[in-house]
CSV table of N, CA and C and ligand atoms in Angstrom, one decimal:
chain,number,residue,atom,x,y,z
A,1,VAL,N,156.0,347.8,300.5
A,1,VAL,CA,157.5,348.2,300.5
A,1,VAL,C,157.8,348.5,299.0
A,2,PRO,N,158.3,349.7,298.7
A,2,PRO,CA,158.6,350.0,297.4
A,2,PRO,C,159.9,349.3,297.0
A,3,ALA,N,159.9,348.9,295.7
A,3,ALA,CA,161.1,348.1,295.2
A,3,ALA,C,162.3,349.1,295.3
A,4,PRO,N,163.5,348.6,295.7
A,4,PRO,CA,164.6,349.5,295.7
A,4,PRO,C,165.0,349.9,294.2
A,5,ALA,N,165.5,351.1,294.1
A,5,ALA,CA,165.9,351.6,292.8
A,5,ALA,C,166.9,350.7,292.2
A,6,GLN,N,166.7,350.4,291.0
A,6,GLN,CA,167.7,349.5,290.2
A,6,GLN,C,169.0,350.2,290.1
A,7,PRO,N,170.1,349.6,290.6
A,7,PRO,CA,171.4,350.2,290.5
A,7,PRO,C,171.7,350.4,289.0
A,8,LYS,N,172.3,351.5,288.7
A,8,LYS,CA,172.6,351.9,287.4
A,8,LYS,C,173.4,350.9,286.6
A,9,LYS,N,174.4,350.4,287.3
A,9,LYS,CA,175.3,349.5,286.7
A,9,LYS,C,174.6,348.2,286.2
A,10,LYS,N,173.7,347.7,287.0
A,10,LYS,CA,173.0,346.5,286.7
A,10,LYS,C,172.1,346.7,285.5
A,11,ARG,N,171.4,347.9,285.5
A,11,ARG,CA,170.6,348.2,284.3
A,11,ARG,C,171.4,348.3,283.1
A,12,ASN,N,172.5,348.9,283.2
A,12,ASN,CA,173.4,349.0,282.0
A,12,ASN,C,173.8,347.6,281.5
A,13,SER,N,174.2,346.7,282.4
A,13,SER,CA,174.7,345.4,281.9
A,13,SER,C,173.6,344.6,281.3
A,14,ARG,N,172.3,344.9,281.7
A,14,ARG,CA,171.2,344.2,281.1
A,14,ARG,C,171.0,344.7,279.7
A,15,ARG,N,171.1,346.0,279.5
A,15,ARG,CA,171.0,346.6,278.2
A,15,ARG,C,172.1,346.1,277.3
A,16,ARG,N,173.2,346.0,277.8
A,16,ARG,CA,174.4,345.6,277.1
A,16,ARG,C,174.1,344.2,276.6
A,17,GLU,N,173.7,343.3,277.5
A,17,GLU,CA,173.4,341.9,277.1
A,17,GLU,C,172.3,341.9,276.0
A,18,ARG,N,171.3,342.7,276.1
A,18,ARG,CA,170.2,342.7,275.2
A,18,ARG,C,170.8,343.1,273.8
A,19,ILE,N,171.7,344.1,273.7
A,19,ILE,CA,172.2,344.5,272.4
A,19,ILE,C,173.1,343.4,271.9
A,20,VAL,N,174.0,342.8,272.7
A,20,VAL,CA,174.9,341.7,272.2
A,20,VAL,C,174.0,340.6,271.7
A,21,GLU,N,173.0,340.2,272.4
A,21,GLU,CA,172.1,339.1,272.0
A,21,GLU,C,171.5,339.4,270.6
A,22,PHE,N,171.0,340.6,270.5
A,22,PHE,CA,170.4,341.0,269.3
A,22,PHE,C,171.4,340.9,268.1
A,23,LEU,N,172.6,341.5,268.3
A,23,LEU,CA,173.6,341.5,267.3
A,23,LEU,C,174.0,340.1,266.9
A,24,GLN,N,174.0,339.2,267.9
A,24,GLN,CA,174.5,337.9,267.6
A,24,GLN,C,173.5,337.2,266.6
A,25,GLY,N,172.3,337.6,266.6
A,25,GLY,CA,171.3,337.0,265.7
A,25,GLY,C,171.1,337.7,264.4
A,26,ILE,N,172.0,338.7,264.1
A,26,ILE,CA,171.8,339.6,262.9
A,26,ILE,C,173.1,339.5,262.1
A,27,ASP,N,173.0,339.3,260.8
A,27,ASP,CA,174.2,339.2,260.0
A,27,ASP,C,174.8,340.5,259.5
A,28,PRO,N,174.0,341.4,258.9
A,28,PRO,CA,174.6,342.5,258.2
A,28,PRO,C,175.2,343.6,259.2
A,29,PHE,N,176.1,344.4,258.7
A,29,PHE,CA,176.5,345.6,259.4
A,29,PHE,C,175.3,346.6,259.4
A,30,LEU,N,175.0,347.2,260.6
A,30,LEU,CA,173.8,348.1,260.7
A,30,LEU,C,174.3,349.4,261.5
A,31,SER,N,173.6,350.4,261.2
A,31,SER,CA,173.8,351.7,261.8
A,31,SER,C,173.1,351.6,263.2
A,32,SER,N,173.5,352.6,264.1
A,32,SER,CA,173.0,352.6,265.5
A,32,SER,C,171.5,352.9,265.4
A,33,GLN,N,171.1,353.7,264.4
A,33,GLN,CA,169.6,354.0,264.2
A,33,GLN,C,168.9,352.7,263.9
A,34,ALA,N,169.4,352.0,262.9
A,34,ALA,CA,168.7,350.7,262.5
A,34,ALA,C,168.6,349.8,263.7
A,35,ILE,N,169.7,349.6,264.4
A,35,ILE,CA,169.7,348.7,265.6
A,35,ILE,C,168.7,349.2,266.6
A,36,HIS,N,168.7,350.5,266.8
A,36,HIS,CA,167.7,351.1,267.8
A,36,HIS,C,166.3,350.8,267.4
A,37,GLN,N,166.0,351.0,266.1
A,37,GLN,CA,164.6,350.7,265.6
A,37,GLN,C,164.2,349.2,265.7
A,38,MET,N,165.2,348.4,265.4
A,38,MET,CA,164.9,346.9,265.4
A,38,MET,C,164.7,346.5,266.8
A,39,LEU,N,165.5,347.0,267.8
A,39,LEU,CA,165.3,346.7,269.2
A,39,LEU,C,164.0,347.2,269.7
A,40,LYS,N,163.6,348.3,269.2
A,40,LYS,CA,162.3,348.9,269.7
A,40,LYS,C,161.2,348.0,269.1
A,41,ALA,N,161.3,347.6,267.9
A,41,ALA,CA,160.3,346.7,267.3
A,41,ALA,C,160.2,345.4,268.1
A,42,ARG,N,161.2,345.0,268.8
A,42,ARG,CA,161.2,343.8,269.6
A,42,ARG,C,160.9,344.1,271.0
A,43,GLY,N,160.4,345.3,271.3
A,43,GLY,CA,160.0,345.6,272.6
A,43,GLY,C,161.0,346.1,273.6
A,44,ALA,N,162.2,346.4,273.2
A,44,ALA,CA,163.2,347.0,274.1
A,44,ALA,C,163.0,348.5,274.2
A,45,SER,N,162.9,349.0,275.4
A,45,SER,CA,162.7,350.4,275.6
A,45,SER,C,164.1,351.1,275.9
A,46,MET,N,164.8,351.4,274.9
A,46,MET,CA,166.1,352.1,275.0
A,46,MET,C,166.1,353.3,274.1
A,47,GLY,N,166.6,354.4,274.6
A,47,GLY,CA,166.8,355.5,273.7
A,47,GLY,C,167.9,355.3,272.7
A,48,LEU,N,167.9,356.1,271.7
A,48,LEU,CA,168.9,356.0,270.6
A,48,LEU,C,170.3,356.3,271.3
A,49,ALA,N,170.3,357.3,272.1
A,49,ALA,CA,171.6,357.7,272.8
A,49,ALA,C,172.2,356.5,273.6
A,50,THR,N,171.3,355.8,274.3
A,50,THR,CA,171.7,354.7,275.1
A,50,THR,C,172.3,353.6,274.2
A,51,VAL,N,171.5,353.3,273.2
A,51,VAL,CA,172.0,352.2,272.2
A,51,VAL,C,173.4,352.6,271.7
A,52,TYR,N,173.5,353.8,271.3
A,52,TYR,CA,174.8,354.3,270.7
A,52,TYR,C,175.9,354.2,271.7
A,53,ARG,N,175.6,354.6,273.0
A,53,ARG,CA,176.7,354.6,274.0
A,53,ARG,C,177.1,353.1,274.3
A,54,GLN,N,176.1,352.2,274.4
A,54,GLN,CA,176.4,350.8,274.6
A,54,GLN,C,177.2,350.2,273.5
A,55,LEU,N,176.9,350.6,272.2
A,55,LEU,CA,177.6,350.1,271.1
A,55,LEU,C,179.0,350.6,271.1
A,56,GLU,N,179.2,351.8,271.5
A,56,GLU,CA,180.6,352.4,271.5
A,56,GLU,C,181.4,351.6,272.6
A,57,ASN,N,180.8,351.4,273.7
A,57,ASN,CA,181.5,350.6,274.8
A,57,ASN,C,181.9,349.2,274.3
A,58,LEU,N,180.9,348.6,273.6
A,58,LEU,CA,181.2,347.2,273.1
A,58,LEU,C,182.3,347.2,272.1
A,59,VAL,N,182.4,348.3,271.3
A,59,VAL,CA,183.5,348.4,270.3
A,59,VAL,C,184.8,348.5,271.0
A,60,GLU,N,184.8,349.4,272.0
A,60,GLU,CA,186.0,349.6,272.8
A,60,GLU,C,186.5,348.3,273.4
A,61,GLU,N,185.6,347.5,273.9
A,61,GLU,CA,185.9,346.2,274.5
A,61,GLU,C,186.3,345.1,273.5
A,62,GLY,N,186.1,345.4,272.3
A,62,GLY,CA,186.4,344.5,271.2
A,62,GLY,C,185.4,343.4,271.0
A,63,GLU,N,184.2,343.7,271.6
A,63,GLU,CA,183.1,342.7,271.5
A,63,GLU,C,182.4,342.9,270.2
A,64,VAL,N,182.3,344.1,269.7
A,64,VAL,CA,181.6,344.4,268.5
A,64,VAL,C,182.5,345.1,267.5
A,65,ASP,N,182.4,344.8,266.2
A,65,ASP,CA,183.2,345.5,265.2
A,65,ASP,C,182.4,346.7,264.7
A,66,SER,N,183.2,347.8,264.4
A,66,SER,CA,182.5,348.9,263.8
A,66,SER,C,183.3,349.4,262.6
A,67,ILE,N,182.6,349.9,261.6
A,67,ILE,CA,183.2,350.4,260.4
A,67,ILE,C,182.6,351.7,260.0
A,68,ILE,N,183.2,352.5,259.2
A,68,ILE,CA,182.6,353.7,258.6
A,68,ILE,C,182.2,353.4,257.2
A,69,SER,N,180.9,353.6,256.9
A,69,SER,CA,180.5,353.3,255.5
A,69,SER,C,181.0,354.4,254.5
A,70,PRO,N,180.9,354.2,253.2
A,70,PRO,CA,181.4,355.2,252.3
A,70,PRO,C,180.6,356.5,252.5
A,71,SER,N,179.4,356.4,253.0
A,71,SER,CA,178.6,357.7,253.2
A,71,SER,C,178.9,358.3,254.6
A,72,GLY,N,179.8,357.7,255.3
A,72,GLY,CA,180.3,358.3,256.5
A,72,GLY,C,179.5,357.9,257.8
A,73,GLU,N,178.7,356.9,257.6
A,73,GLU,CA,177.9,356.4,258.7
A,73,GLU,C,178.6,355.3,259.4
A,74,LYS,N,178.5,355.3,260.7
A,74,LYS,CA,179.1,354.2,261.5
A,74,LYS,C,178.2,353.0,261.6
A,75,LEU,N,178.8,351.9,261.3
A,75,LEU,CA,178.0,350.6,261.2
A,75,LEU,C,178.6,349.6,262.2
A,76,PHE,N,177.7,348.8,262.8
A,76,PHE,CA,178.2,347.8,263.8
A,76,PHE,C,177.8,346.4,263.4
A,77,ARG,N,178.6,345.5,263.9
A,77,ARG,CA,178.3,344.1,263.7
A,77,ARG,C,179.0,343.2,264.8
A,78,HIS,N,178.4,342.2,265.2
A,78,HIS,CA,179.0,341.2,266.1
A,78,HIS,C,179.6,340.1,265.3
A,79,CYS,N,180.9,340.0,265.2
A,79,CYS,CA,181.5,339.0,264.4
A,79,CYS,C,181.7,337.7,265.1
A,80,GLY,N,181.7,337.7,266.4
A,80,GLY,CA,181.8,336.5,267.2
A,80,GLY,C,183.0,335.6,266.9
A,81,SER,N,182.7,334.4,266.5
A,81,SER,CA,183.7,333.4,266.4
A,81,SER,C,184.8,333.7,265.4
A,82,ASP,N,184.5,334.5,264.4
A,82,ASP,CA,185.6,334.9,263.5
A,82,ASP,C,186.2,336.2,264.0
A,83,GLY,N,186.2,336.4,265.3
A,83,GLY,CA,186.8,337.6,265.9
A,83,GLY,C,188.3,337.6,265.8
A,84,GLY,N,188.9,338.4,266.6
A,84,GLY,CA,190.4,338.6,266.4
A,84,GLY,C,190.5,339.6,265.2
A,85,HIS,N,191.8,339.8,264.9
A,85,HIS,CA,192.0,340.8,263.8
A,85,HIS,C,191.6,340.4,262.5
A,86,HIS,N,190.7,341.1,261.8
A,86,HIS,CA,190.3,340.8,260.5
A,86,HIS,C,189.8,342.0,259.8
A,87,HIS,N,189.6,341.9,258.5
A,87,HIS,CA,189.0,343.0,257.7
A,87,HIS,C,187.7,342.5,257.1
A,88,HIS,N,187.0,343.4,256.4
A,88,HIS,CA,185.7,343.0,255.9
A,88,HIS,C,185.5,343.5,254.5
A,89,ILE,N,184.7,342.7,253.7
A,89,ILE,CA,184.2,343.3,252.5
A,89,ILE,C,182.7,343.4,252.7
A,90,ILE,N,182.2,344.6,252.5
A,90,ILE,CA,180.8,345.0,252.9
A,90,ILE,C,180.0,345.4,251.7
A,91,CYS,N,178.7,345.0,251.7
A,91,CYS,CA,177.8,345.5,250.7
A,91,CYS,C,177.3,346.8,251.0
A,92,LYS,N,177.4,347.8,250.1
A,92,LYS,CA,177.0,349.1,250.3
A,92,LYS,C,175.4,349.3,250.4
A,93,ILE,N,174.7,348.2,249.9
A,93,ILE,CA,173.3,348.3,249.9
A,93,ILE,C,172.7,347.6,251.1
A,94,CYS,N,173.0,346.4,251.3
A,94,CYS,CA,172.3,345.6,252.4
A,94,CYS,C,173.2,345.4,253.7
A,95,GLY,N,174.5,345.8,253.6
A,95,GLY,CA,175.3,345.6,254.8
A,95,GLY,C,175.9,344.2,255.0
A,96,ALA,N,175.6,343.3,254.1
A,96,ALA,CA,176.1,342.0,254.2
A,96,ALA,C,177.7,342.0,254.2
A,97,SER,N,178.3,341.1,254.9
A,97,SER,CA,179.8,341.2,254.9
A,97,SER,C,180.4,339.9,255.0
A,98,GLN,N,181.7,339.8,254.6
A,98,GLN,CA,182.5,338.7,254.8
A,98,GLN,C,183.8,339.1,255.5
A,99,ALA,N,184.3,338.3,256.4
A,99,ALA,CA,185.5,338.6,257.0
A,99,ALA,C,186.7,338.2,256.1
A,100,ILE,N,187.7,339.0,256.0
A,100,ILE,CA,188.8,338.8,255.2
A,100,ILE,C,190.1,338.7,256.0
A,101,GLU,N,190.8,337.6,255.9
A,101,GLU,CA,192.0,337.5,256.6
A,101,GLU,C,193.1,337.3,255.5
A,102,ASP,N,193.8,338.3,255.2
A,102,ASP,CA,194.8,338.3,254.1
A,102,ASP,C,196.1,338.7,254.7
A,103,GLU,N,197.1,337.8,254.6
A,103,GLU,CA,198.4,338.0,255.2
A,103,GLU,C,199.1,339.2,254.5
A,104,GLU,N,198.8,339.4,253.2
A,104,GLU,CA,199.5,340.4,252.5
A,104,GLU,C,199.2,341.8,253.1
A,105,VAL,N,198.0,342.0,253.5
A,105,VAL,CA,197.6,343.3,254.1
A,105,VAL,C,198.5,343.5,255.4
A,106,GLU,N,198.6,342.4,256.2
A,106,GLU,CA,199.3,342.5,257.5
A,106,GLU,C,200.8,342.8,257.2
A,107,GLU,N,201.3,342.1,256.2
A,107,GLU,CA,202.7,342.3,255.8
A,107,GLU,C,203.0,343.7,255.3
A,108,MET,N,202.1,344.2,254.5
A,108,MET,CA,202.2,345.6,254.0
A,108,MET,C,202.2,346.6,255.1
A,109,ALA,N,201.3,346.5,256.0
A,109,ALA,CA,201.3,347.4,257.1
A,109,ALA,C,202.6,347.4,258.0
A,110,GLU,N,203.0,346.2,258.2
A,110,GLU,CA,204.3,346.0,259.0
A,110,GLU,C,205.5,346.6,258.2
A,111,THR,N,205.5,346.3,256.9
A,111,THR,CA,206.6,346.9,256.1
A,111,THR,C,206.6,348.4,256.1
A,112,ALA,N,205.4,349.0,256.0
A,112,ALA,CA,205.3,350.4,255.9
A,112,ALA,C,205.8,351.0,257.2
A,113,GLY,N,205.4,350.4,258.3
A,113,GLY,CA,205.8,350.9,259.6
A,113,GLY,C,207.3,350.9,259.8
A,114,LYS,N,207.9,349.8,259.3
A,114,LYS,CA,209.4,349.7,259.4
A,114,LYS,C,210.1,350.7,258.5
A,115,ARG,N,209.6,350.8,257.3
A,115,ARG,CA,210.2,351.7,256.3
A,115,ARG,C,210.2,353.1,256.8
A,116,TYR,N,209.1,353.6,257.4
A,116,TYR,CA,209.1,355.0,257.8
A,116,TYR,C,209.4,355.1,259.3
A,117,LYS,N,209.9,354.1,259.9
A,117,LYS,CA,210.3,354.1,261.3
A,117,LYS,C,209.2,354.5,262.2
A,118,TYR,N,208.0,354.0,262.0
A,118,TYR,CA,206.9,354.3,262.9
A,118,TYR,C,206.8,353.1,263.9
A,119,SER,N,206.5,353.5,265.2
A,119,SER,CA,206.2,352.4,266.1
A,119,SER,C,204.7,352.4,266.4
A,120,GLU,N,204.2,351.4,267.1
A,120,GLU,CA,202.8,351.2,267.5
A,120,GLU,C,201.9,351.4,266.2
A,121,VAL,N,202.3,350.7,265.2
A,121,VAL,CA,201.6,350.8,263.9
A,121,VAL,C,200.3,350.0,264.0
A,122,SER,N,199.3,350.6,263.5
A,122,SER,CA,198.0,349.8,263.4
A,122,SER,C,197.4,350.2,262.1
A,123,HIS,N,196.4,349.5,261.7
A,123,HIS,CA,195.7,349.8,260.4
A,123,HIS,C,194.3,349.4,260.4
A,124,SER,N,193.5,350.0,259.5
A,124,SER,CA,192.2,349.5,259.3
A,124,SER,C,191.9,349.5,257.8
A,125,LEU,N,191.2,348.5,257.3
A,125,LEU,CA,190.9,348.4,255.9
A,125,LEU,C,189.6,347.8,255.7
A,126,GLU,N,188.7,348.5,255.0
A,126,GLU,CA,187.4,347.9,254.7
A,126,GLU,C,187.2,348.0,253.2
A,127,ILE,N,186.6,347.0,252.6
A,127,ILE,CA,186.4,347.0,251.2
A,127,ILE,C,184.9,347.0,251.0
A,128,PHE,N,184.4,348.0,250.2
A,128,PHE,CA,183.0,348.1,249.9
A,128,PHE,C,182.6,347.8,248.5
A,129,GLY,N,181.4,347.2,248.3
A,129,GLY,CA,181.0,346.9,247.0
A,129,GLY,C,179.5,346.6,247.1
A,130,ILE,N,179.0,345.9,246.0
A,130,ILE,CA,177.6,345.5,246.0
A,130,ILE,C,177.6,344.0,245.9
A,131,CYS,N,176.9,343.3,246.9
A,131,CYS,CA,177.0,341.9,247.0
A,131,CYS,C,176.2,341.2,245.8
A,132,GLU,N,176.4,340.0,245.6
A,132,GLU,CA,175.8,339.2,244.5
A,132,GLU,C,174.3,339.4,244.5
A,133,THR,N,173.7,339.2,245.7
A,133,THR,CA,172.2,339.2,245.8
A,133,THR,C,171.7,340.6,245.4
A,134,CYS,N,172.4,341.7,245.9
A,134,CYS,CA,171.9,343.0,245.6
A,134,CYS,C,172.2,343.3,244.1
A,135,SER,N,173.2,342.9,243.5
A,135,SER,CA,173.4,343.2,242.1
A,135,SER,C,172.4,342.5,241.2
A,136,ARG,N,172.0,341.3,241.6
A,136,ARG,CA,171.0,340.6,240.9
A,136,ARG,C,169.7,341.3,240.9
A,137,LYS,N,169.4,341.9,242.1
A,137,LYS,CA,168.1,342.6,242.2
A,137,LYS,C,168.1,343.9,241.3
A,138,ARG,N,169.3,344.5,241.2
A,138,ARG,CA,169.5,345.7,240.5
A,138,ARG,C,169.3,345.5,239.0
A,139,VAL,N,169.7,344.3,238.5
A,139,VAL,CA,169.7,344.1,237.1
A,139,VAL,C,168.2,344.0,236.6
A,140,ARG,N,167.3,343.4,237.5
A,140,ARG,CA,166.0,343.2,237.1
A,140,ARG,C,165.2,344.4,236.9
B,1,ZN,ZN1,184.3,341.7,261.8
B,2,ZN,ZN1,173.9,343.4,249.4
B,3,ZN,ZN1,194.9,343.7,259.1
């Protein structure tokens, strides 16, 4: 008896789990290409398009954070327990990041919305630089 075809939804949710699990064990922000390659190296057979689509869904669901790097590349990270609204300072070289929760940013956004009479105000802010570890390597 041939095995019944795997329902598409089930297959997708397993891929999703695999990506979430992988991201949970990884610290830096990574591009979808990097994530795809690392998954492949660990034996996952997923195309780049699939990985990208799953990542996009996870971002939409608020499960995964995404940022645009200064070079215009989209980077992903699972922030987990420090989830909720926050900002990041990110290393341009290695992707290391710290979550920033700064009330001043939140207040500034709110004030700007009020001042210009905008509703449904949202904001995004990412700070880029070179982390301590990478700057030490560069000096040598
Ligand atoms: Zn985050
Ligand atoms: Zn770095
Ligand atoms: Zn904010």
